[in-house]
Amino acid sequence: MSEEISSDVAYLLNLSEKFQNNSNELQIKYENDFVNPGSRLTKEQAKEEPFIQINILPEQNTFRTLVMIDPDAPSPSQPITGPFIHWIKANFQDNHLNNGENICPYMGPGPREATGEHRYIFLLYQSNQIIKQDKQFNSIPERRKFTLEKFVSDNHLTLIHLTYFTVYA
């Protein structure tokens, strides 16, 4: 039995093509440096939860959700366990992640050796309601094949920005 590539990988890559510009609207900072879209980091540089700076004014009475995902698991040439979810911070208002809920705790990049360059995509969503998530993301198997499109649809999320960096293994 061969494993198929999730339709969510194609969905995610299609989204990333639409947001190539406006790099300062959603900024990711690891250690002391902001990350430019497409920058290459090491696993060590990105192991701790980053500082996130959002420079987009929120609409009144809305909630935001930040998702970090790797579409290239276990390798870019065979992403059969992707998308792999690395972080979901939900239900924050304004631009303050500290007030949000960790639906999926942060897990730094960890691509297997010799699997090539992995993309780590941050997606910023907005909604008019609080996200309620019962699924647990405590283990590696629970993070594999994340159904991003269903998550977005079920929670009535609207994508407002995305950015990404890469890690080479």
Short mmCIF file of N, CA and C in Angstrom, two decimals:
data_model
loop_
_atom_site.label_atom_id
_atom_site.label_comp_id
_atom_site.label_asym_id
_atom_site.label_seq_id
_atom_site.Cartn_x
_atom_site.Cartn_y
_atom_site.Cartn_z
N MET A 1 0.84 -1.19 0.00
CA MET A 1 0.00 0.00 0.00
C MET A 1 0.89 1.25 0.00
N SER A 2 0.72 2.11 -0.95
CA SER A 2 1.52 3.34 -0.99
C SER A 2 0.78 4.45 -0.25
N GLU A 3 1.57 5.32 0.36
CA GLU A 3 0.96 6.44 1.08
C GLU A 3 0.81 7.61 0.12
N GLU A 4 -0.29 8.33 0.27
CA GLU A 4 -0.57 9.46 -0.60
C GLU A 4 -0.21 10.76 0.08
N ILE A 5 0.11 11.74 -0.73
CA ILE A 5 0.40 13.07 -0.23
C ILE A 5 -0.93 13.75 0.08
N SER A 6 -1.02 14.35 1.24
CA SER A 6 -2.24 15.02 1.68
C SER A 6 -2.59 16.19 0.77
N SER A 7 -3.87 16.36 0.52
CA SER A 7 -4.32 17.51 -0.27
C SER A 7 -4.03 18.81 0.46
N ASP A 8 -3.84 18.73 1.79
CA ASP A 8 -3.52 19.93 2.56
C ASP A 8 -2.14 20.47 2.23
N VAL A 9 -1.23 19.61 1.79
CA VAL A 9 0.10 20.08 1.38
C VAL A 9 -0.05 20.99 0.16
N ALA A 10 -0.79 20.55 -0.84
CA ALA A 10 -1.02 21.36 -2.05
C ALA A 10 -1.76 22.65 -1.70
N TYR A 11 -2.76 22.54 -0.83
CA TYR A 11 -3.54 23.71 -0.39
C TYR A 11 -2.61 24.75 0.25
N LEU A 12 -1.73 24.28 1.12
CA LEU A 12 -0.81 25.16 1.84
C LEU A 12 0.18 25.83 0.89
N LEU A 13 0.73 25.07 -0.02
CA LEU A 13 1.70 25.63 -0.96
C LEU A 13 1.04 26.64 -1.90
N ASN A 14 -0.21 26.41 -2.27
CA ASN A 14 -0.94 27.36 -3.10
C ASN A 14 -1.14 28.68 -2.34
N LEU A 15 -1.47 28.59 -1.06
CA LEU A 15 -1.65 29.80 -0.25
C LEU A 15 -0.35 30.59 -0.17
N SER A 16 0.76 29.90 0.02
CA SER A 16 2.04 30.59 0.22
C SER A 16 2.45 31.40 -1.01
N GLU A 17 2.02 31.01 -2.19
CA GLU A 17 2.34 31.77 -3.40
C GLU A 17 1.62 33.11 -3.45
N LYS A 18 0.51 33.25 -2.74
CA LYS A 18 -0.29 34.47 -2.78
C LYS A 18 0.23 35.57 -1.87
N PHE A 19 1.13 35.24 -0.93
CA PHE A 19 1.57 36.21 0.06
C PHE A 19 3.08 36.40 0.02
N GLN A 20 3.65 36.61 -1.15
CA GLN A 20 5.09 36.74 -1.28
C GLN A 20 5.59 38.12 -0.83
N ASN A 21 4.74 39.13 -0.79
CA ASN A 21 5.17 40.49 -0.47
C ASN A 21 4.72 40.88 0.94
N ASN A 22 4.90 42.14 1.27
CA ASN A 22 4.47 42.69 2.56
C ASN A 22 5.11 41.95 3.73
N SER A 23 6.42 41.79 3.68
CA SER A 23 7.12 40.99 4.68
C SER A 23 7.10 41.57 6.08
N ASN A 24 6.82 42.86 6.23
CA ASN A 24 6.86 43.43 7.58
C ASN A 24 5.51 43.39 8.29
N GLU A 25 4.47 42.85 7.66
CA GLU A 25 3.17 42.77 8.33
C GLU A 25 3.12 41.67 9.39
N LEU A 26 3.88 40.61 9.17
CA LEU A 26 3.99 39.51 10.13
C LEU A 26 5.47 39.19 10.23
N GLN A 27 6.06 39.53 11.38
CA GLN A 27 7.49 39.33 11.55
C GLN A 27 7.77 38.30 12.64
N ILE A 28 8.73 37.44 12.34
CA ILE A 28 9.13 36.36 13.24
C ILE A 28 10.54 36.68 13.72
N LYS A 29 10.75 36.57 15.04
CA LYS A 29 12.07 36.88 15.59
C LYS A 29 12.56 35.71 16.43
N TYR A 30 13.67 35.13 16.02
CA TYR A 30 14.34 34.08 16.79
C TYR A 30 15.63 34.68 17.31
N GLU A 31 15.92 34.40 18.57
CA GLU A 31 17.09 34.96 19.23
C GLU A 31 17.02 36.48 19.10
N ASN A 32 17.99 37.10 18.45
CA ASN A 32 18.00 38.56 18.36
C ASN A 32 17.68 39.10 16.98
N ASP A 33 17.30 38.22 16.07
CA ASP A 33 17.13 38.66 14.69
C ASP A 33 15.74 38.36 14.14
N PHE A 34 15.19 39.36 13.43
CA PHE A 34 13.96 39.11 12.69
C PHE A 34 14.31 38.27 11.47
N VAL A 35 13.39 37.41 11.08
CA VAL A 35 13.61 36.48 9.97
C VAL A 35 12.95 37.03 8.72
N ASN A 36 13.72 37.19 7.66
CA ASN A 36 13.15 37.61 6.38
C ASN A 36 12.44 36.42 5.75
N PRO A 37 11.35 36.67 5.01
CA PRO A 37 10.66 35.55 4.36
C PRO A 37 11.63 34.75 3.48
N GLY A 38 11.63 33.45 3.68
CA GLY A 38 12.49 32.57 2.91
C GLY A 38 13.88 32.39 3.47
N SER A 39 14.20 33.06 4.59
CA SER A 39 15.53 32.91 5.19
C SER A 39 15.79 31.48 5.59
N ARG A 40 17.05 31.09 5.59
CA ARG A 40 17.42 29.75 6.04
C ARG A 40 17.97 29.86 7.47
N LEU A 41 17.38 29.06 8.37
CA LEU A 41 17.83 28.99 9.76
C LEU A 41 18.33 27.58 10.05
N THR A 42 18.98 27.44 11.19
CA THR A 42 19.35 26.11 11.66
C THR A 42 18.29 25.64 12.64
N LYS A 43 18.26 24.34 12.89
CA LYS A 43 17.33 23.81 13.91
C LYS A 43 17.60 24.47 15.25
N GLU A 44 18.87 24.69 15.55
CA GLU A 44 19.27 25.29 16.82
C GLU A 44 18.73 26.71 16.95
N GLN A 45 18.79 27.50 15.89
CA GLN A 45 18.30 28.88 15.93
C GLN A 45 16.81 28.95 16.21
N ALA A 46 16.05 27.97 15.74
CA ALA A 46 14.59 28.02 15.82
C ALA A 46 14.01 27.06 16.85
N LYS A 47 14.82 26.59 17.78
CA LYS A 47 14.32 25.59 18.73
C LYS A 47 13.37 26.15 19.77
N GLU A 48 13.51 27.43 20.11
CA GLU A 48 12.65 28.05 21.12
C GLU A 48 11.52 28.83 20.45
N GLU A 49 10.41 28.96 21.16
CA GLU A 49 9.27 29.72 20.64
C GLU A 49 9.71 31.12 20.24
N PRO A 50 9.36 31.57 19.04
CA PRO A 50 9.80 32.89 18.59
C PRO A 50 8.96 34.02 19.16
N PHE A 51 9.49 35.22 19.04
CA PHE A 51 8.73 36.44 19.28
C PHE A 51 8.03 36.77 17.97
N ILE A 52 6.76 37.10 18.05
CA ILE A 52 5.97 37.42 16.86
C ILE A 52 5.54 38.88 16.93
N GLN A 53 5.79 39.60 15.87
CA GLN A 53 5.34 40.99 15.77
C GLN A 53 4.36 41.08 14.61
N ILE A 54 3.15 41.55 14.93
CA ILE A 54 2.10 41.69 13.92
C ILE A 54 1.85 43.18 13.69
N ASN A 55 1.97 43.59 12.46
CA ASN A 55 1.80 45.00 12.11
C ASN A 55 0.58 45.21 11.22
N ILE A 56 -0.50 44.54 11.57
CA ILE A 56 -1.76 44.66 10.85
C ILE A 56 -2.83 44.98 11.89
N LEU A 57 -3.51 46.09 11.72
CA LEU A 57 -4.55 46.46 12.68
C LEU A 57 -5.69 45.44 12.63
N PRO A 58 -6.11 44.96 13.80
CA PRO A 58 -7.21 43.99 13.82
C PRO A 58 -8.56 44.67 13.65
N GLU A 59 -9.49 43.93 13.10
CA GLU A 59 -10.86 44.42 13.05
C GLU A 59 -11.45 44.29 14.45
N GLN A 60 -12.42 45.13 14.75
CA GLN A 60 -13.03 45.14 16.07
C GLN A 60 -13.76 43.82 16.34
N ASN A 61 -13.67 43.35 17.57
CA ASN A 61 -14.36 42.13 18.03
C ASN A 61 -13.97 40.88 17.25
N THR A 62 -12.72 40.78 16.89
CA THR A 62 -12.24 39.59 16.19
C THR A 62 -11.17 38.89 17.02
N PHE A 63 -10.93 37.65 16.67
CA PHE A 63 -9.91 36.84 17.32
C PHE A 63 -8.91 36.41 16.26
N ARG A 64 -7.69 36.22 16.70
CA ARG A 64 -6.65 35.81 15.77
C ARG A 64 -6.07 34.46 16.16
N THR A 65 -5.54 33.78 15.16
CA THR A 65 -4.91 32.48 15.35
C THR A 65 -3.65 32.43 14.51
N LEU A 66 -2.56 31.98 15.12
CA LEU A 66 -1.30 31.81 14.40
C LEU A 66 -0.98 30.32 14.33
N VAL A 67 -0.68 29.85 13.13
CA VAL A 67 -0.36 28.44 12.91
C VAL A 67 1.03 28.36 12.29
N MET A 68 1.86 27.45 12.82
CA MET A 68 3.17 27.16 12.21
C MET A 68 3.14 25.72 11.74
N ILE A 69 3.49 25.50 10.48
CA ILE A 69 3.32 24.19 9.87
C ILE A 69 4.46 23.88 8.91
N ASP A 70 4.82 22.61 8.82
CA ASP A 70 5.84 22.13 7.88
C ASP A 70 5.15 21.27 6.83
N PRO A 71 5.05 21.74 5.58
CA PRO A 71 4.40 20.94 4.55
C PRO A 71 5.31 19.83 4.00
N ASP A 72 6.58 19.83 4.40
CA ASP A 72 7.58 18.96 3.78
C ASP A 72 7.94 17.72 4.59
N ALA A 73 7.08 17.28 5.48
CA ALA A 73 7.40 16.12 6.32
C ALA A 73 7.05 14.83 5.61
N PRO A 74 7.87 13.83 5.66
CA PRO A 74 9.21 13.81 6.26
C PRO A 74 10.29 14.37 5.34
N SER A 75 9.98 14.57 4.04
CA SER A 75 10.95 15.18 3.13
C SER A 75 10.21 15.94 2.04
N PRO A 76 10.82 16.99 1.49
CA PRO A 76 10.16 17.74 0.43
C PRO A 76 9.81 16.90 -0.79
N SER A 77 10.59 15.88 -1.07
CA SER A 77 10.30 15.04 -2.24
C SER A 77 9.19 14.02 -1.98
N GLN A 78 8.94 13.70 -0.73
CA GLN A 78 7.88 12.75 -0.34
C GLN A 78 7.18 13.24 0.93
N PRO A 79 6.37 14.30 0.84
CA PRO A 79 5.74 14.86 2.04
C PRO A 79 4.50 14.07 2.50
N ILE A 80 4.68 12.78 2.72
CA ILE A 80 3.54 11.90 3.01
C ILE A 80 3.02 12.00 4.44
N THR A 81 3.77 12.62 5.35
CA THR A 81 3.24 12.81 6.71
C THR A 81 2.95 14.29 6.97
N GLY A 82 3.03 15.10 5.93
CA GLY A 82 2.72 16.52 6.07
C GLY A 82 1.26 16.77 5.74
N PRO A 83 0.80 17.93 6.10
CA PRO A 83 1.49 18.94 6.87
C PRO A 83 1.69 18.50 8.33
N PHE A 84 2.84 18.88 8.86
CA PHE A 84 3.17 18.59 10.25
C PHE A 84 2.99 19.87 11.03
N ILE A 85 2.14 19.83 12.07
CA ILE A 85 1.82 21.03 12.84
C ILE A 85 2.88 21.26 13.93
N HIS A 86 3.42 22.47 13.96
CA HIS A 86 4.44 22.82 14.94
C HIS A 86 3.92 23.73 16.05
N TRP A 87 2.83 24.46 15.77
CA TRP A 87 2.36 25.42 16.77
C TRP A 87 1.01 25.96 16.35
N ILE A 88 0.09 26.08 17.31
CA ILE A 88 -1.16 26.81 17.10
C ILE A 88 -1.39 27.67 18.34
N LYS A 89 -1.37 28.97 18.14
CA LYS A 89 -1.67 29.93 19.20
C LYS A 89 -2.96 30.61 18.76
N ALA A 90 -4.03 30.43 19.54
CA ALA A 90 -5.36 30.86 19.10
C ALA A 90 -6.01 31.83 20.08
N ASN A 91 -7.05 32.47 19.58
CA ASN A 91 -7.97 33.26 20.39
C ASN A 91 -7.33 34.48 21.04
N PHE A 92 -6.34 35.07 20.37
CA PHE A 92 -5.79 36.31 20.91
C PHE A 92 -6.41 37.48 20.17
N GLN A 93 -6.55 38.58 20.90
CA GLN A 93 -7.13 39.78 20.30
C GLN A 93 -6.04 40.82 20.14
N ASP A 94 -6.34 41.81 19.37
CA ASP A 94 -5.34 42.80 19.02
C ASP A 94 -4.16 42.07 18.38
N ASN A 95 -2.96 42.41 18.76
CA ASN A 95 -1.79 41.75 18.20
C ASN A 95 -0.95 41.10 19.29
N HIS A 96 -1.60 40.71 20.38
CA HIS A 96 -0.88 40.22 21.56
C HIS A 96 -1.04 38.72 21.71
N LEU A 97 -0.05 37.97 21.27
CA LEU A 97 -0.09 36.51 21.37
C LEU A 97 -0.11 36.03 22.81
N ASN A 98 0.44 36.83 23.72
CA ASN A 98 0.49 36.43 25.14
C ASN A 98 -0.90 36.15 25.69
N ASN A 99 -1.91 36.79 25.13
CA ASN A 99 -3.28 36.60 25.60
C ASN A 99 -3.96 35.41 24.94
N GLY A 100 -3.24 34.72 24.07
CA GLY A 100 -3.82 33.60 23.34
C GLY A 100 -3.70 32.28 24.06
N GLU A 101 -4.31 31.29 23.46
CA GLU A 101 -4.34 29.93 24.01
C GLU A 101 -3.46 29.03 23.15
N ASN A 102 -2.58 28.26 23.80
CA ASN A 102 -1.73 27.31 23.08
C ASN A 102 -2.53 26.05 22.80
N ILE A 103 -3.17 25.98 21.65
CA ILE A 103 -3.91 24.78 21.26
C ILE A 103 -2.93 23.65 20.94
N CYS A 104 -1.82 24.02 20.34
CA CYS A 104 -0.75 23.07 20.05
C CYS A 104 0.55 23.74 20.50
N PRO A 105 1.21 23.21 21.53
CA PRO A 105 2.43 23.83 22.04
C PRO A 105 3.52 23.90 20.96
N TYR A 106 4.37 24.90 21.06
CA TYR A 106 5.44 25.10 20.09
C TYR A 106 6.41 23.92 20.10
N MET A 107 6.76 23.48 18.90
CA MET A 107 7.80 22.47 18.71
C MET A 107 8.69 23.00 17.60
N GLY A 108 9.96 23.19 17.90
CA GLY A 108 10.90 23.70 16.91
C GLY A 108 11.10 22.74 15.76
N PRO A 109 11.68 23.22 14.67
CA PRO A 109 11.95 22.38 13.51
C PRO A 109 12.86 21.21 13.88
N GLY A 110 12.60 20.08 13.26
CA GLY A 110 13.41 18.89 13.52
C GLY A 110 13.45 17.97 12.32
N PRO A 111 13.76 18.51 11.14
CA PRO A 111 13.78 17.62 9.98
C PRO A 111 14.87 16.56 10.11
N ARG A 112 14.56 15.37 9.61
CA ARG A 112 15.55 14.29 9.64
C ARG A 112 16.74 14.65 8.76
N GLU A 113 17.91 14.13 9.14
CA GLU A 113 19.12 14.37 8.36
C GLU A 113 18.94 13.89 6.92
N ALA A 114 19.54 14.62 6.01
CA ALA A 114 19.58 14.29 4.59
C ALA A 114 18.19 14.27 3.93
N THR A 115 17.25 15.05 4.47
CA THR A 115 15.92 15.12 3.84
C THR A 115 15.73 16.40 3.03
N GLY A 116 16.73 17.26 3.01
CA GLY A 116 16.64 18.47 2.20
C GLY A 116 16.10 19.66 2.97
N GLU A 117 15.69 20.66 2.20
CA GLU A 117 15.23 21.92 2.77
C GLU A 117 13.73 21.86 3.09
N HIS A 118 13.39 22.12 4.34
CA HIS A 118 12.00 22.13 4.79
C HIS A 118 11.53 23.57 4.96
N ARG A 119 10.28 23.83 4.58
CA ARG A 119 9.67 25.14 4.78
C ARG A 119 8.85 25.12 6.06
N TYR A 120 8.96 26.18 6.84
CA TYR A 120 8.17 26.35 8.06
C TYR A 120 7.34 27.60 7.84
N ILE A 121 6.04 27.39 7.67
CA ILE A 121 5.13 28.46 7.27
C ILE A 121 4.30 28.91 8.47
N PHE A 122 4.27 30.22 8.67
CA PHE A 122 3.44 30.84 9.71
C PHE A 122 2.24 31.45 9.01
N LEU A 123 1.05 31.04 9.44
CA LEU A 123 -0.19 31.55 8.86
C LEU A 123 -0.95 32.31 9.94
N LEU A 124 -1.31 33.54 9.65
CA LEU A 124 -2.06 34.37 10.58
C LEU A 124 -3.50 34.46 10.09
N TYR A 125 -4.42 34.03 10.95
CA TYR A 125 -5.85 34.00 10.62
C TYR A 125 -6.63 34.94 11.53
N GLN A 126 -7.81 35.29 11.08
CA GLN A 126 -8.75 36.09 11.86
C GLN A 126 -10.11 35.41 11.81
N SER A 127 -10.86 35.55 12.90
CA SER A 127 -12.22 34.99 12.94
C SER A 127 -13.09 35.84 13.84
N ASN A 128 -14.38 35.61 13.75
CA ASN A 128 -15.33 36.34 14.59
C ASN A 128 -15.72 35.55 15.83
N GLN A 129 -15.15 34.39 15.99
CA GLN A 129 -15.50 33.55 17.14
C GLN A 129 -14.26 32.87 17.70
N ILE A 130 -14.39 32.42 18.93
CA ILE A 130 -13.31 31.71 19.60
C ILE A 130 -13.20 30.30 19.04
N ILE A 131 -11.98 29.84 18.87
CA ILE A 131 -11.75 28.47 18.41
C ILE A 131 -11.84 27.54 19.61
N LYS A 132 -12.57 26.47 19.42
CA LYS A 132 -12.66 25.42 20.44
C LYS A 132 -12.06 24.17 19.82
N GLN A 133 -10.98 23.69 20.40
CA GLN A 133 -10.27 22.54 19.84
C GLN A 133 -10.14 21.47 20.90
N ASP A 134 -10.69 20.29 20.63
CA ASP A 134 -10.61 19.18 21.58
C ASP A 134 -9.41 18.28 21.32
N LYS A 135 -8.93 18.27 20.09
CA LYS A 135 -7.82 17.38 19.74
C LYS A 135 -6.55 17.78 20.49
N GLN A 136 -5.83 16.79 20.94
CA GLN A 136 -4.57 17.02 21.63
C GLN A 136 -3.41 16.85 20.65
N PHE A 137 -2.36 17.60 20.84
CA PHE A 137 -1.18 17.53 19.99
C PHE A 137 0.05 17.28 20.85
N ASN A 138 -0.03 16.25 21.69
CA ASN A 138 1.05 15.99 22.64
C ASN A 138 2.15 15.09 22.10
N SER A 139 1.88 14.38 21.03
CA SER A 139 2.88 13.46 20.50
C SER A 139 3.12 13.73 19.02
N ILE A 140 4.22 13.20 18.52
CA ILE A 140 4.56 13.36 17.10
C ILE A 140 3.45 12.83 16.19
N PRO A 141 2.93 11.60 16.42
CA PRO A 141 1.87 11.10 15.53
C PRO A 141 0.64 12.00 15.46
N GLU A 142 0.31 12.68 16.56
CA GLU A 142 -0.86 13.56 16.58
C GLU A 142 -0.64 14.83 15.76
N ARG A 143 0.60 15.16 15.48
CA ARG A 143 0.93 16.37 14.73
C ARG A 143 1.04 16.12 13.22
N ARG A 144 1.12 14.85 12.84
CA ARG A 144 1.28 14.51 11.42
C ARG A 144 -0.04 14.65 10.67
N LYS A 145 0.07 14.93 9.38
CA LYS A 145 -1.08 15.02 8.47
C LYS A 145 -2.19 15.93 9.03
N PHE A 146 -1.77 17.08 9.52
CA PHE A 146 -2.72 18.04 10.05
C PHE A 146 -3.66 18.48 8.94
N THR A 147 -4.95 18.42 9.20
CA THR A 147 -5.95 18.78 8.20
C THR A 147 -6.24 20.28 8.26
N LEU A 148 -5.32 21.04 7.71
CA LEU A 148 -5.38 22.49 7.77
C LEU A 148 -6.65 23.05 7.15
N GLU A 149 -6.99 22.58 5.97
CA GLU A 149 -8.17 23.10 5.28
C GLU A 149 -9.44 22.88 6.11
N LYS A 150 -9.57 21.73 6.74
CA LYS A 150 -10.72 21.43 7.60
C LYS A 150 -10.70 22.32 8.85
N PHE A 151 -9.52 22.48 9.45
CA PHE A 151 -9.37 23.34 10.62
C PHE A 151 -9.81 24.76 10.29
N VAL A 152 -9.39 25.27 9.15
CA VAL A 152 -9.75 26.62 8.71
C VAL A 152 -11.26 26.72 8.48
N SER A 153 -11.82 25.75 7.79
CA SER A 153 -13.25 25.75 7.48
C SER A 153 -14.10 25.60 8.74
N ASP A 154 -13.76 24.63 9.58
CA ASP A 154 -14.53 24.38 10.80
C ASP A 154 -14.55 25.57 11.74
N ASN A 155 -13.47 26.35 11.74
CA ASN A 155 -13.35 27.48 12.66
C ASN A 155 -13.61 28.83 12.00
N HIS A 156 -14.06 28.81 10.75
CA HIS A 156 -14.42 30.03 10.03
C HIS A 156 -13.28 31.06 10.05
N LEU A 157 -12.09 30.57 9.71
CA LEU A 157 -10.91 31.42 9.72
C LEU A 157 -10.68 32.07 8.36
N THR A 158 -10.20 33.29 8.40
CA THR A 158 -9.81 34.01 7.19
C THR A 158 -8.32 34.30 7.27
N LEU A 159 -7.58 33.87 6.27
CA LEU A 159 -6.14 34.11 6.24
C LEU A 159 -5.88 35.58 5.97
N ILE A 160 -5.06 36.20 6.83
CA ILE A 160 -4.73 37.60 6.61
C ILE A 160 -3.26 37.81 6.26
N HIS A 161 -2.42 36.85 6.59
CA HIS A 161 -1.02 36.95 6.17
C HIS A 161 -0.29 35.65 6.44
N LEU A 162 0.84 35.50 5.75
CA LEU A 162 1.73 34.38 6.06
C LEU A 162 3.16 34.76 5.73
N THR A 163 4.08 34.05 6.36
CA THR A 163 5.50 34.17 6.08
C THR A 163 6.14 32.82 6.36
N TYR A 164 7.40 32.68 6.00
CA TYR A 164 8.04 31.38 6.21
C TYR A 164 9.56 31.52 6.29
N PHE A 165 10.18 30.47 6.81
CA PHE A 165 11.63 30.33 6.74
C PHE A 165 11.91 28.88 6.39
N THR A 166 13.17 28.57 6.14
CA THR A 166 13.53 27.19 5.81
C THR A 166 14.62 26.68 6.75
N VAL A 167 14.68 25.37 6.88
CA VAL A 167 15.75 24.69 7.60
C VAL A 167 16.23 23.56 6.70
N TYR A 168 17.53 23.50 6.52
CA TYR A 168 18.12 22.47 5.67
C TYR A 168 18.64 21.33 6.54
N ALA A 169 18.27 20.11 6.16
CA ALA A 169 18.72 18.95 6.93
C ALA A 169 19.56 18.04 6.06
#
